[in-house]
XYZ file of C-alpha atoms in Angstrom:
242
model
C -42.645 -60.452 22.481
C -45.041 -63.462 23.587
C -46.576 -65.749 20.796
C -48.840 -68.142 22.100
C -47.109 -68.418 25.386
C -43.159 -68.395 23.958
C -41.231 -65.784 23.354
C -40.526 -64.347 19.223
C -37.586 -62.636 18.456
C -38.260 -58.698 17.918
C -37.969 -57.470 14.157
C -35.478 -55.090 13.744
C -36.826 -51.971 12.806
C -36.025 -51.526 8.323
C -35.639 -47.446 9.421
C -33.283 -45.186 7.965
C -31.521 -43.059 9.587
C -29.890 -39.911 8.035
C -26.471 -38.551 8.471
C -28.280 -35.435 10.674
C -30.397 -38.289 12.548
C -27.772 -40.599 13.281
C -25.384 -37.824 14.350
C -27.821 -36.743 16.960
C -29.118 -40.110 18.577
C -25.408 -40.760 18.443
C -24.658 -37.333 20.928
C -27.604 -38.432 22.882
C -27.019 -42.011 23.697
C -23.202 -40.699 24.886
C -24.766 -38.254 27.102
C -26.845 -40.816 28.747
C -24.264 -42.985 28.906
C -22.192 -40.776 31.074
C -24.706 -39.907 33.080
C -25.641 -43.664 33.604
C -21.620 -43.830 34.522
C -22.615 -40.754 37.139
C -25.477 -42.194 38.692
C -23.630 -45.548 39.021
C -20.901 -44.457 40.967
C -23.604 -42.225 43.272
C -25.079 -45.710 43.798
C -21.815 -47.638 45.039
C -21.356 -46.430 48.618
C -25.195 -47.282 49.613
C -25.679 -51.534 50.859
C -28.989 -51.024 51.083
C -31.498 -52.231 47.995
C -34.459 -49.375 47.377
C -36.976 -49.246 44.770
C -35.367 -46.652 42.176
C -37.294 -44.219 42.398
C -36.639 -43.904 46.150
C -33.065 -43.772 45.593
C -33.673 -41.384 42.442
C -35.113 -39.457 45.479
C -33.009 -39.472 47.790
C -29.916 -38.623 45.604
C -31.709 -35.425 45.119
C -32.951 -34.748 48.146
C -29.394 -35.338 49.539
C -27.530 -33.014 46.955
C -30.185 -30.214 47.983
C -30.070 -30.240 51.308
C -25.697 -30.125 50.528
C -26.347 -27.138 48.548
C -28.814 -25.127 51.364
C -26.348 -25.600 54.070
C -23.811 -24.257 52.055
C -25.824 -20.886 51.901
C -26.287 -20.804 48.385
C -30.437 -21.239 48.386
C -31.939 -23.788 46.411
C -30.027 -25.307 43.661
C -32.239 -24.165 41.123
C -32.287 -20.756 41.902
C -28.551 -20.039 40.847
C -27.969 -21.042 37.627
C -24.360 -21.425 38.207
C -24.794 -24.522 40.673
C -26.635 -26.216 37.721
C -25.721 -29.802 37.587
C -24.005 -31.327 34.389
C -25.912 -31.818 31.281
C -28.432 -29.093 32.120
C -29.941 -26.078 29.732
C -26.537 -24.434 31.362
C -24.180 -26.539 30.755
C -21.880 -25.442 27.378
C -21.186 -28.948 26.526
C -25.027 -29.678 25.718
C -25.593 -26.706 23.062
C -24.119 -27.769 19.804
C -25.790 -31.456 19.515
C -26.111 -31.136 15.681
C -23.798 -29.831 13.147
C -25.994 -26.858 12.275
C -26.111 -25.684 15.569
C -22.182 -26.392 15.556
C -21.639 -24.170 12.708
C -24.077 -21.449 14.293
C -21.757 -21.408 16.745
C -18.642 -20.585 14.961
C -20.557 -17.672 13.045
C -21.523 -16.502 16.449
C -17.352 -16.646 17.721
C -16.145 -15.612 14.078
C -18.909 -12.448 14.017
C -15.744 -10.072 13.758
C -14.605 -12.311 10.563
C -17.279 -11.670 8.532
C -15.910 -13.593 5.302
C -15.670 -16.874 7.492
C -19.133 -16.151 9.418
C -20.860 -15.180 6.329
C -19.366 -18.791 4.754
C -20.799 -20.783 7.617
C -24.235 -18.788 7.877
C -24.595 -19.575 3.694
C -24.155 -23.035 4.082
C -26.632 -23.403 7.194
C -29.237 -21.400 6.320
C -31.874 -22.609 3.792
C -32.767 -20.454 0.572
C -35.982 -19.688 1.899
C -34.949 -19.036 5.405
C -38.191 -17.332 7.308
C -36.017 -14.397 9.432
C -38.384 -12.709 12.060
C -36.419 -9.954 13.314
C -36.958 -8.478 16.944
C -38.005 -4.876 16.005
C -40.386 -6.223 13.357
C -43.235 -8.383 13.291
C -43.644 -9.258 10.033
C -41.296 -12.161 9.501
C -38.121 -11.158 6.608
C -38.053 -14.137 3.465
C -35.026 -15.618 2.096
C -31.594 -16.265 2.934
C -29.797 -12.547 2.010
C -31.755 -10.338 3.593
C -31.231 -12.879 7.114
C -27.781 -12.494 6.762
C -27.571 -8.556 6.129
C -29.993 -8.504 9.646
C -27.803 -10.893 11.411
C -24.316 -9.549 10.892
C -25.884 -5.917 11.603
C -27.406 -7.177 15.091
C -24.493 -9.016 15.792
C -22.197 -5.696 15.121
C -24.796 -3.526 17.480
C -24.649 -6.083 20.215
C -22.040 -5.920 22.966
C -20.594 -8.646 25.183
C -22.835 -10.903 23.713
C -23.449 -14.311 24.949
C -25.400 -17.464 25.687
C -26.559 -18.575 28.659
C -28.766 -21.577 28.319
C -29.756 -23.907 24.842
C -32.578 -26.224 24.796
C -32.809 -28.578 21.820
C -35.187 -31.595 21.055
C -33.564 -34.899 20.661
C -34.835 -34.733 17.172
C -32.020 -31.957 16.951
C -34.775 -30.016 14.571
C -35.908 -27.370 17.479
C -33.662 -24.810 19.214
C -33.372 -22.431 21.549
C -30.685 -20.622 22.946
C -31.574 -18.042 25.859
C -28.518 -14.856 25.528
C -27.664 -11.608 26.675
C -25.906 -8.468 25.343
C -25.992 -5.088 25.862
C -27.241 -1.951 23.260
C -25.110 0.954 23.080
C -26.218 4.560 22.332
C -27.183 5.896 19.093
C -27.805 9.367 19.732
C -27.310 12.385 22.714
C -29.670 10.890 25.647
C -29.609 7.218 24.895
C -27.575 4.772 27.466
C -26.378 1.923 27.361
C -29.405 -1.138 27.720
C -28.744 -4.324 28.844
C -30.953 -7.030 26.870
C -31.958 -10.262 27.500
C -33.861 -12.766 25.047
C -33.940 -16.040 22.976
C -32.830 -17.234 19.401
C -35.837 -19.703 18.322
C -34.380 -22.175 14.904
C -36.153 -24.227 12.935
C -34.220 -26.768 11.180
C -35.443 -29.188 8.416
C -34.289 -31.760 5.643
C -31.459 -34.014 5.985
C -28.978 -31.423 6.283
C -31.046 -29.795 8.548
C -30.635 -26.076 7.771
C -32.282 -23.341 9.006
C -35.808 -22.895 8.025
C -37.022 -20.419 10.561
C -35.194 -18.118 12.552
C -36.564 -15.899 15.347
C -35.344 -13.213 17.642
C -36.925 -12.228 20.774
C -35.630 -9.702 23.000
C -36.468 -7.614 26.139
C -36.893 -4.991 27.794
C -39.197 -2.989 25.161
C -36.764 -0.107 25.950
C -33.741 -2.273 24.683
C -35.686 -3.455 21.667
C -36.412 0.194 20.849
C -33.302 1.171 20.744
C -31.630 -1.423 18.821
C -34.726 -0.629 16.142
C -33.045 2.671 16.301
C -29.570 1.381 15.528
C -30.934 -0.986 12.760
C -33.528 1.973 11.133
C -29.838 4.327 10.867
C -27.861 1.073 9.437
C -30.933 0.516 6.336
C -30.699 4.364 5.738
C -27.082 4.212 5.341
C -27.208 1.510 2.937
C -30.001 2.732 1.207
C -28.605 5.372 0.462
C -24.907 3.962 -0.598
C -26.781 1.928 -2.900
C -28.819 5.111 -4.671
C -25.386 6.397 -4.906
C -23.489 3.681 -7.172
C -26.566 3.193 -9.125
């Protein structure tokens, strides 16, 4: 900074960071790092000096026009020619250590003891759940779970396919797809796509807000179906121990 014509040493900034923070701009400044590492060795074969943006340019133009004459269409139509570090790219998903834990309830959803573990201990008390077959949103940490390990025992060959989180690490979401079997004589077999939507606060940063959105309406129908027979059934185990 310039003072009256010399320069001042910059305050450091008296911020604290907390454990969730720090964690976070931690995974962030790594990721940039490597792609700085990337982008340097991209750089090394050209002699010429360019402004940056023209060679930011012509990297790109140079890996599209690679990718069209290999008859695969434009990179960005097939998400499996992403390029590292992308919404697609599995290394990227699980920046904070909520979203790491989410992640072992989703692998561990035939262990229920360990998943339900994890989910307690990332989900807030107060957790807003708004379920896909409902609009009114669901309040409080107990009724999320019972909705979550009953979805996630309805869905087959589930999985994710893209995550986008803020750098913040306090805003998810993670784009999936599954498929919904039949209930009943007549129903097939859906396939569904849609998006898990977290909200997480605090310096521990659990989950505040949780949303599901899912399509086709068909799909969504039908696992209302499912989930309308699975509250019955307990409704009715609990009438009978009472």
């Amino acid at each position: 900074m310039l003072v009256g014509g010399e320069r001042q040493p910059v305050a450091k900034s008296d911020k604290k960071w907390s454990p969730l923070d720090a964690h976070v701009l931690a995974f962030y400044r790594k990721v940039r790092a490597e792609e700085g590492k990337r982008r340097k060795k991209e750089d090394m074969p050209s002699k010429v000096s360019k402004p940056k943006s023209a060679m930011r340019n012509h990297r790109r133009l140079t890996r599209i026009s690679a990718h069209l004459s290999s008859g695969n269409g434009h990179p960005g139509s097939n998400p499996q020619s992403s390029t590292t570090y992308s919404a697609y790219d599995p290394a990227t998903w699980w920046p904070t250590p909520t979203l790491k834990a989410w992640h072992q309830v989703v692998q561990a959803k035939t262990n229920w003891a360990l998943a339900k573990a994890k989910l307690r201990s990332i989900l807030h008390q107060d957790v807003l759940f708004h379920p896909p077959t409902y609009f009114e949103a669901r309040e409080g940490r107990q009724i999320a779970m019972f909705i979550l390990r009953n979805v996630a025992e309805i869905f087959h060959d589930f999985k994710y396919l893209r995550c986008f989180a803020d750098p913040a690490g306090r805003n998810a979401v993670l784009e999936f797809s599954a498929s919904v079997p039949p209930l009943e004589e007549g129903d097939e077999t859906l396939e569904v796509e849609g998006v898990d939507i977290l909200t997480m606060e605090g310096p521990d940063g659990k989950i505040t807000d949780f949303k599901v959105m899912v399509r086709p309406p068909e799909a969504a129908l039908l696992l209302k179906k499912h989930m309308d027979a699975r509250v019955r059934a307990f409704m009715k185990k609990l009438s009978s121990q009472s």
